[in-house]
Coordinates of C-alpha atoms and ligand atoms in Angstrom, one line a residue:
X1 CA -0.1 0.0 0.0
X2 CA 1.3 3.5 -0.9
X3 CA 2.1 5.8 2.0
X4 CA -0.6 8.3 0.8
X5 CA -3.3 5.6 0.7
X6 CA -2.2 4.4 4.2
X7 CA -2.5 8.1 5.5
X8 CA -6.0 8.6 4.0
X9 CA -7.1 5.1 5.3
X10 CA -6.0 5.9 8.8
X11 CA -7.7 9.3 8.7
X12 CA -11.0 7.7 7.4
X13 CA -10.9 5.0 10.1
X14 CA -10.1 7.3 12.9
X15 CA -13.0 9.7 11.9
X16 CA -15.4 6.8 11.7
X17 CA -14.3 5.4 15.1
X18 CA -15.1 8.8 16.6
X19 CA -18.4 9.2 14.7
X20 CA -19.5 5.7 15.8
X21 CA -19.7 6.9 19.5
X22 CA -22.4 9.4 18.4
X23 CA -24.1 6.8 16.4
X24 CA -24.2 4.4 19.2
X25 CA -25.6 7.1 21.6
X26 CA -28.2 8.1 19.0
X27 CA -29.4 4.4 18.8
X28 CA -29.7 4.1 22.5
X29 CA -31.7 7.4 22.8
X30 CA -34.0 6.3 19.9
X31 CA -34.5 2.9 21.4
X32 CA -35.4 4.4 24.7
X33 CA -37.7 6.8 23.0
X34 CA -39.7 4.0 21.2
X35 CA -39.9 1.7 24.3
X36 CA -39.8 3.5 27.5
X37 CA -39.6 7.3 27.4
X38 CA -42.6 9.0 29.1
X39 CA -44.7 11.2 26.7
X40 CA -43.7 14.5 28.1
X41 CA -40.0 13.6 27.9
X42 CA -40.2 12.8 24.3
X43 CA -39.6 16.2 22.7
X44 CA -36.4 16.9 24.6
X45 CA -35.1 13.5 24.0
X46 CA -35.9 13.7 20.3
X47 CA -33.7 16.8 20.2
X48 CA -30.8 15.1 21.9
X49 CA -31.2 12.2 19.3
X50 CA -31.2 14.8 16.5
X51 CA -28.1 16.6 17.9
X52 CA -26.3 13.2 17.9
X53 CA -27.1 12.4 14.3
X54 CA -26.1 15.9 13.3
X55 CA -22.7 15.5 14.9
X56 CA -22.3 12.1 13.0
X57 CA -23.4 13.8 9.7
X58 CA -20.9 16.8 10.2
X59 CA -18.0 14.5 10.9
X60 CA -18.5 12.5 7.8
X61 CA -19.3 15.3 5.4
X62 CA -16.3 17.5 5.6
X63 CA -14.3 18.3 2.5
X64 CA -11.4 16.4 3.9
X65 CA -13.5 13.3 4.5
X66 CA -15.1 13.4 1.0
X67 CA -11.6 13.8 -0.5
X68 CA -10.4 10.7 1.5
X69 CA -13.3 8.7 0.2
X70 CA -12.7 9.7 -3.5
X71 CA -8.9 9.0 -3.1
X72 CA -9.4 5.7 -1.5
X73 CA -12.0 4.7 -4.1
X74 CA -9.5 5.5 -6.8
X75 CA -6.9 3.3 -5.1
X76 CA -9.2 0.5 -4.1
X77 CA -7.0 -2.1 -5.7
X78 CA -4.5 -1.6 -2.8
X79 CA -7.2 -2.2 -0.1
X80 CA -8.2 -5.4 1.8
X81 CA -11.7 -6.7 1.4
X82 CA -13.1 -5.1 4.6
X83 CA -11.4 -1.8 3.8
X84 CA -13.0 -1.9 0.4
X85 CA -16.4 -2.5 1.9
X86 CA -15.9 0.5 4.2
X87 CA -14.9 2.8 1.3
X88 CA -17.5 1.5 -1.1
X89 CA -20.3 2.2 1.5
X90 CA -19.4 6.0 1.7
X91 CA -18.6 6.2 -2.0
X92 CA -22.1 5.0 -3.0
X93 CA -23.8 7.1 -0.4
X94 CA -21.8 10.2 -1.5
X95 CA -22.7 9.7 -5.2
X96 CA -26.4 10.3 -3.9
X97 CA -25.8 13.0 -1.4
X98 CA -22.8 15.1 -2.4
X99 CA -24.7 17.6 -4.6
X100 CA -27.4 18.2 -2.0
X101 CA -26.6 21.4 -0.1
X102 CA -27.5 21.7 3.6
X103 CA -30.3 24.1 2.7
X104 CA -31.8 21.6 0.2
X105 CA -31.4 18.9 2.7
X106 CA -33.2 21.0 5.4
X107 CA -36.1 21.7 2.9
X108 CA -36.4 18.0 1.8
X109 CA -36.4 16.8 5.4
X110 CA -39.2 19.3 6.3
X111 CA -41.3 17.8 3.4
X112 CA -40.9 14.4 4.7
X113 CA -41.6 15.3 8.3
X114 CA -44.8 17.1 7.3
X115 CA -45.7 14.2 5.1
X116 CA -45.5 11.8 8.1
X117 CA -47.8 14.0 10.1
X118 CA -50.3 14.4 7.3
X119 CA -50.3 10.6 6.7
X120 CA -51.1 10.0 10.4
X121 CA -53.9 12.5 10.2
X122 CA -55.4 11.1 7.0
X123 CA -55.1 7.6 8.2
X124 CA -57.0 8.4 11.4
X125 CA -59.6 10.2 9.5
X126 CA -59.7 7.5 6.8
X127 CA -59.4 10.4 4.2
X128 CA -56.8 10.2 1.5
X129 CA -57.3 13.8 0.3
X130 CA -55.6 15.0 3.4
X131 CA -52.4 13.2 2.5
X132 CA -52.4 13.6 -1.3
X133 CA -50.7 17.1 -1.4
X134 CA -47.9 15.8 0.8
X135 CA -47.5 12.6 -1.2
X136 CA -47.2 14.7 -4.3
X137 CA -44.4 16.7 -2.5
X138 CA -42.7 13.5 -1.5
X139 CA -42.6 12.3 -5.1
X140 CA -41.2 15.7 -6.2
X141 CA -38.5 15.3 -3.5
X142 CA -37.6 11.8 -4.8
X143 CA -37.4 13.1 -8.4
X144 CA -35.2 16.0 -7.3
X145 CA -32.9 13.6 -5.4
X146 CA -32.7 11.4 -8.4
X147 CA -31.8 14.4 -10.6
X148 CA -29.0 15.2 -8.1
X149 CA -27.6 11.8 -8.1
X150 CA -24.2 11.3 -9.7
X151 CA -23.8 8.3 -12.1
X152 CA -27.5 8.0 -12.0
X153 CA -29.4 5.1 -13.8
X154 CA -31.6 5.7 -16.8
X155 CA -34.8 4.3 -15.5
X156 CA -35.8 6.7 -12.6
X157 CA -37.2 4.0 -10.3
X158 CA -33.8 2.0 -10.5
X159 CA -32.2 4.8 -8.6
X160 CA -34.6 4.3 -5.7
X161 CA -34.3 0.5 -5.7
X162 CA -30.6 0.9 -5.6
X163 CA -30.8 2.6 -2.2
X164 CA -32.4 -0.5 -0.5
X165 CA -31.2 -3.3 -2.7
X166 CA -28.0 -2.2 -4.6
X167 CA -28.0 -3.5 -8.2
X168 CA -31.7 -4.3 -8.4
X169 CA -33.6 -3.0 -11.4
X170 CA -37.1 -2.6 -12.5
X171 CA -36.5 -4.9 -15.5
X172 CA -35.4 -7.8 -13.1
X173 CA -38.4 -7.1 -10.8
X174 CA -40.9 -7.1 -13.8
X175 CA -39.6 -10.5 -14.7
X176 CA -39.7 -12.0 -11.2
X177 CA -43.1 -10.6 -10.3
X178 CA -44.4 -11.4 -13.7
X179 CA -43.7 -15.1 -13.1
X180 CA -45.1 -14.9 -9.7
X181 CA -48.4 -13.6 -11.0
X182 CA -48.6 -16.2 -13.8
X183 CA -48.0 -19.1 -11.5
X184 CA -49.7 -17.8 -8.3
X185 CA -53.0 -16.6 -9.6
X186 CA -54.1 -20.0 -10.8
X187 CA -52.9 -21.5 -7.5
X188 CA -54.8 -19.0 -5.5
X189 CA -58.0 -19.8 -7.4
X190 CA -57.6 -23.5 -6.7
X191 CA -57.1 -22.8 -3.1
X192 CA -60.2 -20.6 -2.9
X193 CA -62.2 -23.3 -4.7
X194 CA -61.0 -26.0 -2.4
X195 CA -63.4 -27.6 0.0
X196 CA -60.7 -27.8 2.7
X197 CA -62.0 -26.3 6.0
X198 CA -59.3 -24.8 8.3
X199 CA -60.0 -24.1 11.8
X200 CA -59.1 -20.6 13.1
X201 CA -61.6 -20.0 16.0
X202 CA -59.0 -20.8 18.7
X203 CA -56.6 -18.2 17.4
X204 CA -58.9 -15.3 18.6
X205 CA -59.4 -16.7 22.1
X206 CA -58.2 -14.3 24.7
X207 CA -54.7 -14.7 26.3
X208 CA -52.8 -12.6 28.7
X209 CA -49.7 -10.4 28.0
X210 CA -47.7 -12.4 30.6
X211 CA -48.4 -15.6 28.9
X212 CA -47.3 -14.1 25.6
X213 CA -44.2 -12.7 27.1
X214 CA -43.3 -16.2 28.5
X215 CA -43.8 -17.7 25.0
X216 CA -41.6 -14.9 23.4
X217 CA -38.8 -15.7 25.8
X218 CA -39.0 -19.5 25.1
X219 CA -39.0 -18.9 21.3
X220 CA -36.0 -16.6 21.5
X221 CA -34.0 -19.2 23.6
X222 CA -35.1 -21.9 21.1
X223 CA -33.7 -19.8 18.2
X224 CA -30.4 -19.3 19.8
X225 CA -30.9 -15.6 20.6
X226 CA -28.2 -14.7 23.1
X227 CA -29.8 -12.8 26.1
X228 CA -26.3 -11.7 27.1
X229 CA -26.1 -9.6 24.0
X230 CA -29.7 -8.4 23.7
X231 CA -33.1 -8.0 25.3
X232 CA -36.6 -7.4 24.2
X233 CA -39.2 -4.8 24.8
X234 CA -42.7 -4.0 23.5
X235 CA -43.7 -1.3 20.9
X236 CA -46.7 -0.7 18.6
X237 CA -44.7 -1.8 15.5
X238 CA -42.2 -4.5 16.2
X239 CA -38.5 -3.9 15.1
X240 CA -34.9 -5.0 15.6
X241 CA -32.1 -2.7 16.4
X242 CA -28.4 -3.4 16.8
X243 CA -27.2 -0.7 19.2
X244 CA -23.6 -1.9 19.4
X245 CA -21.6 -4.8 18.4
X246 CA -22.7 -6.8 21.4
X247 CA -26.2 -5.4 21.8
X248 CA -29.0 -6.4 19.4
X249 CA -32.5 -5.8 20.7
X250 CA -35.9 -6.7 19.4
X251 CA -39.4 -5.6 20.2
X252 CA -42.8 -7.2 19.8
X253 CA -46.3 -6.3 20.4
X254 CA -49.1 -8.4 22.3
X255 CA -52.5 -8.6 20.8
X256 CA -54.7 -10.1 23.6
X257 CA -57.0 -11.6 21.0
X258 CA -54.5 -13.0 18.5
X259 CA -51.6 -14.8 20.2
X260 CA -50.3 -16.1 16.8
X261 CA -49.3 -12.6 15.9
X262 CA -46.7 -12.2 18.6
X263 CA -45.3 -15.7 18.1
X264 CA -44.5 -14.9 14.5
X265 CA -43.3 -11.4 15.1
X266 CA -40.9 -12.6 17.7
X267 CA -39.5 -15.2 15.3
X268 CA -39.3 -12.7 12.4
X269 CA -37.4 -10.1 14.5
X270 CA -35.5 -13.0 16.1
X271 CA -34.2 -13.8 12.6
X272 CA -33.1 -10.3 12.0
X273 CA -31.4 -10.3 15.3
X274 CA -29.4 -13.5 14.7
X275 CA -28.2 -12.1 11.3
X276 CA -26.7 -9.1 13.3
X277 CA -25.6 -11.0 16.3
X278 CA -23.5 -13.4 14.3
X279 CA -21.9 -10.5 12.2
X280 CA -18.2 -10.9 12.0
X281 CA -16.3 -8.4 14.3
X282 CA -14.6 -6.8 11.3
X283 CA -18.0 -5.4 10.1
X284 CA -17.9 -3.2 13.1
X285 CA -14.2 -2.6 13.0
X286 CA -14.6 -1.2 9.6
X287 CA -18.0 0.4 10.0
X288 CA -20.0 -1.5 7.3
X289 CA -22.2 -3.6 9.6
X290 CA -25.3 -1.8 8.2
X291 CA -24.4 -2.7 4.6
X292 CA -26.5 -5.8 4.4
X293 CA -29.3 -5.0 1.9
X294 CA -33.0 -5.0 2.9
X295 CA -33.6 -8.0 0.7
X296 CA -30.8 -9.9 2.4
X297 CA -32.2 -9.0 5.9
X298 CA -35.8 -9.8 5.0
X299 CA -34.7 -13.2 3.5
X300 CA -33.3 -14.2 6.9
X301 CA -36.2 -12.9 9.1
X302 CA -38.8 -14.6 6.7
X303 CA -36.7 -17.7 6.5
X304 CA -37.1 -18.2 10.3
X305 CA -40.7 -16.9 10.4
X306 CA -42.2 -18.9 7.4
X307 CA -39.9 -21.6 6.1
X308 CA -38.9 -22.8 9.6
X309 CA -41.5 -21.3 11.9
X310 CA -44.6 -22.3 9.8
X311 CA -43.3 -25.7 8.9
X312 CA -44.8 -28.9 10.2
X313 CA -41.8 -29.9 12.2
X314 CA -41.6 -26.6 14.0
X315 CA -45.2 -26.8 15.0
X316 CA -44.3 -30.3 16.3
X317 CA -41.5 -28.9 18.3
X318 CA -43.4 -26.1 20.0
X319 CA -47.0 -27.7 20.2
X320 CA -46.6 -28.8 23.8
X321 CA -45.2 -25.5 25.0
X322 CA -47.9 -23.6 23.2
X323 CA -50.6 -25.8 24.9
X324 CA -49.0 -25.3 28.3
X325 CA -48.6 -21.6 27.9
X326 CA -52.1 -20.9 26.5
X327 CA -54.1 -23.7 28.0
X328 CA -57.6 -22.1 27.5
X329 CA -56.9 -20.9 23.9
X330 CA -55.5 -24.3 22.9
X331 CA -58.1 -26.5 24.6
X332 CA -59.2 -29.2 22.1
X333 CA -56.8 -28.0 19.4
X334 CA -54.7 -30.6 17.7
X335 CA -51.1 -30.3 16.3
X336 CA -52.5 -30.5 12.8
X337 CA -55.1 -27.9 13.5
X338 CA -52.4 -25.5 14.9
X339 CA -50.2 -26.2 11.7
X340 CA -53.1 -25.6 9.3
X341 CA -54.3 -22.6 11.3
X342 CA -51.0 -20.7 11.1
X343 CA -50.9 -21.5 7.3
X344 CA -54.5 -20.7 6.3
X345 CA -54.6 -18.8 3.0
X346 CA -57.1 -15.9 3.3
X347 CA -57.1 -12.9 0.8
X348 CA -57.2 -9.8 3.0
X349 CA -56.9 -6.1 2.9
X350 CA -54.0 -5.5 5.3
X351 CA -50.5 -6.3 4.3
X352 CA -49.1 -6.9 7.8
X353 CA -51.8 -9.4 8.6
X354 CA -51.4 -11.3 5.4
X355 CA -50.6 -15.0 5.2
X356 CA -47.3 -16.3 3.7
X357 CA -49.1 -17.0 0.3
X358 CA -51.1 -13.8 -0.4
X359 CA -48.5 -11.6 1.1
X360 CA -46.7 -11.5 -2.2
X361 CA -49.7 -9.9 -3.9
X362 CA -49.6 -7.1 -1.4
X363 CA -46.1 -6.4 -2.5
X364 CA -46.9 -6.6 -6.2
X365 CA -49.6 -4.1 -6.0
X366 CA -47.4 -1.7 -4.2
X367 CA -44.6 -2.3 -6.6
X368 CA -46.9 -1.6 -9.7
X369 CA -48.1 1.6 -8.1
X370 CA -44.6 2.9 -7.2
X371 CA -43.4 2.3 -10.6
X372 CA -46.3 4.4 -12.1
X373 CA -45.8 7.2 -9.5
X374 CA -42.0 7.4 -10.0
X375 CA -42.1 7.1 -13.7
X376 CA -44.6 10.0 -13.8
X377 CA -47.5 7.8 -15.1
X378 CA -49.9 8.2 -12.3
X379 CA -52.2 11.0 -11.2
X380 CA -51.6 11.2 -7.4
X381 CA -55.2 12.2 -6.8
X382 CA -56.4 8.9 -8.6
X383 CA -54.2 6.6 -6.5
X384 CA -56.9 5.2 -4.2
X385 CA -59.0 4.2 -7.2
X386 CA -56.1 2.4 -8.7
X387 CA -55.2 0.8 -5.4
X388 CA -58.8 -0.6 -4.9
X389 CA -58.9 -1.8 -8.5
X390 CA -55.6 -3.7 -8.0
X391 CA -56.9 -5.2 -4.7
X392 CA -60.0 -6.5 -6.5
X393 CA -58.0 -7.9 -9.4
X394 CA -55.4 -9.7 -7.4
X395 CA -57.1 -10.6 -4.2
X396 CA -60.8 -10.2 -4.8
X397 CA -61.2 -7.8 -1.9
X398 CA -62.2 -4.1 -1.8
X399 CA -61.2 -1.7 1.1
X400 CA -64.2 0.0 2.7
X401 CA -62.2 3.2 3.3
X402 CA -58.7 4.7 2.6
X403 CA -57.4 3.7 6.1
X404 CA -57.7 0.0 5.3
X405 CA -56.7 0.7 1.7
X406 CA -54.0 3.0 0.4
X407 CA -53.3 4.8 3.7
X408 CA -52.4 1.6 5.8
X409 CA -48.6 1.7 5.4
X410 CA -46.3 4.5 6.6
X411 CA -43.6 3.8 4.0
X412 CA -44.7 6.3 1.2
X413 CA -44.6 9.2 3.5
X414 CA -40.8 8.9 3.3
X415 CA -40.3 7.7 -0.3
X416 CA -40.6 4.8 -2.6
X417 CA -38.5 1.7 -3.5
X418 CA -38.7 -0.2 -0.2
X419 CA -41.6 -2.6 -0.7
X420 CA -40.1 -5.0 -3.3
X421 CA -37.3 -6.0 -0.8
X422 CA -39.9 -7.9 1.3
X423 CA -40.8 -10.2 -1.7
X424 CA -37.1 -10.5 -2.7
X425 CA -36.5 -11.9 0.7
X426 CA -38.8 -14.8 0.1
X427 CA -37.1 -15.6 -3.2
X428 CA -33.7 -15.5 -1.9
X429 CA -34.4 -17.7 1.2
X430 CA -36.2 -20.3 -1.0
X431 CA -33.1 -20.5 -3.1
X432 CA -30.7 -21.0 -0.2
X433 CA -33.1 -23.3 1.7
X434 CA -32.8 -25.8 -1.4
X435 CA -29.0 -25.6 -1.1
X436 CA -29.2 -26.1 2.7
X437 CA -31.4 -29.3 2.3
X438 CA -28.7 -30.8 0.2
X439 CA -26.4 -30.7 3.2
X440 CA -28.8 -31.0 6.2
X441 CA -31.9 -32.8 7.2
X442 CA -33.7 -29.6 8.1
X443 CA -37.1 -31.0 9.2
X444 CA -35.3 -33.6 11.4
X445 CA -33.1 -30.9 13.0
X446 CA -36.1 -28.6 13.6
X447 CA -38.2 -31.4 15.1
X448 CA -35.5 -32.2 17.8
X449 CA -35.0 -28.5 18.4
X450 CA -31.5 -28.2 17.0
X451 CA -31.9 -24.8 15.6
X452 CA -28.3 -24.0 16.4
X453 CA -27.2 -26.4 13.7
X454 CA -29.2 -24.4 11.2
X455 CA -27.8 -21.2 12.5
X456 CA -24.3 -22.6 12.0
X457 CA -25.1 -23.3 8.4
X458 CA -26.7 -19.8 7.9
X459 CA -23.6 -18.3 9.5
X460 CA -21.2 -20.0 7.3
X461 CA -23.1 -19.5 4.0
X462 CA -25.6 -16.7 4.3
X463 CA -24.5 -14.3 7.0
X464 CA -20.7 -14.2 6.9
X465 CA -20.2 -12.3 3.7
X466 CA -23.5 -10.7 3.3
X467 CA -22.4 -7.1 4.3
X468 CA -19.4 -7.2 1.9
X469 CA -21.2 -8.4 -1.2
X470 CA -23.9 -7.0 -3.4
X471 CA -26.9 -9.2 -3.4
X472 CA -26.3 -10.8 -6.8
X473 CA -22.7 -11.8 -6.0
X474 CA -23.9 -13.0 -2.5
X475 CA -26.7 -15.3 -3.8
X476 CA -24.5 -16.7 -6.6
X477 CA -21.9 -17.5 -4.0
X478 CA -24.4 -19.4 -1.9
X479 CA -26.5 -21.1 -4.6
X480 CA -24.5 -20.8 -7.9
X481 CA -27.4 -19.1 -9.5
X482 CA -28.8 -15.4 -9.8
X483 CA -32.1 -14.4 -8.4
X484 CA -35.1 -16.4 -9.5
X485 CA -38.6 -16.8 -8.2
X486 CA -38.8 -20.4 -9.3
X487 CA -37.6 -22.0 -6.0
X488 CA -40.1 -19.9 -4.0
X489 CA -43.0 -20.8 -6.3
X490 CA -42.1 -24.5 -6.2
X491 CA -42.0 -24.3 -2.4
X492 CA -45.5 -22.6 -2.3
X493 CA -46.9 -25.2 -4.7
X494 CA -45.7 -28.1 -2.7
X495 CA -46.6 -26.7 0.8
X496 CA -50.1 -25.4 -0.1
X497 CA -50.8 -28.0 -2.5
X498 CA -50.5 -30.5 0.4
X499 CA -52.4 -28.4 2.9
X500 CA -55.4 -27.8 0.5
X501 CA -55.1 -31.2 -1.1
X502 CA -54.6 -29.7 -4.6
X503 CA -53.4 -31.8 -7.5
Ligands
ZN1 ZN1 -38.4 -7.6 8.8

């Protein structure tokens, strides 16, 4: 390595080590804000969090730092793999942000903040017209940001996809989702026409928060979550946050009339947490631990939630514990009924309540709409009509009002391009699950509770290099193939064919 490169590298690393302290503090404050801060303390605490992230921003946006990133990117041949990952992270980020002045940034942030408030009001009132002007402003901000991006991609929407899933394009998604629609629409028709009756009455029987908390703790232990390096709390919307290299926390939410919801949200967030908990130390040493793409992350959380958690062998494993923890709710419910209950396919209006099968349609609908919005082909005022049409077309259901229709998700109040990553997660995990099954007897391991054996395989193949690689290189390293929806569709056909007795 040349002396000048070494000097720049040392400077960059030292700056990031310092900035990481503010980042860590900001995470702790934000976690507290979401989980335990009293209402009247929130405003002041929000300001402290904003101060911390502003410090972080300043340290990594000086002229000297930008120059270091450019120089190091130009000499990246001299760098080791983790050093490259660190430099690439900032280089990519700066291509998006370096032409945005502080004044522009301030104006854009204000638009997004207002948009969130307007979305909340509109949702509470069930009235889209209260949100429409803000949504239009968000779209304009997104278009402005795209126009300010250096080395931008031709298709406008690709620039947004690239933020959450680097390298992903509209063309690739059109192909993937096109195949999904082709194969899943006839499957869904068969499922709906099937005479199979699936029992779900027991799932809405009342349970206590205490029982649900006991179940959550049991599940996290079972998954191999390390309580010495994390804890869990409760929030309205469950999430996972890695506060520090040895501190990965998750949250859940207890619905007193739907105990299944917390079971699967704990397994889902637990999956995100394992991915972070097992991260190689050097990801933190070189400040690229947050570089895993959203598709990679969702692939892991959905792997534990659906592929493992909703499998027959997993239900076999936890059945006794579920009966013991929720004796009244589970009275007279067989293991088979529990398995079928958590896998019932039921077209519905709300994405977050959707079953594994119909969930994909919720994503495809949002994807099709985002494309129209960003590519300038949709009138913002007309979106609810479009939304309702698509729900009728794909799922045969119609929202009664905008709150259970277009206003249900918060995502669009801050921009577009995120939704597809949820479905990409399903496709990736079906691909690596097929590879895993060549080496491990997965159902047998799950049935005897040896989830750590699965975690070890995941660590070796899926987790270890995720943050260093773009998704395409990553999935090709694991499976020898680029992204395809085929494995996922085969998996659905086999699983739901068996449950619903389809030919
Ligand atoms: Zn998730």
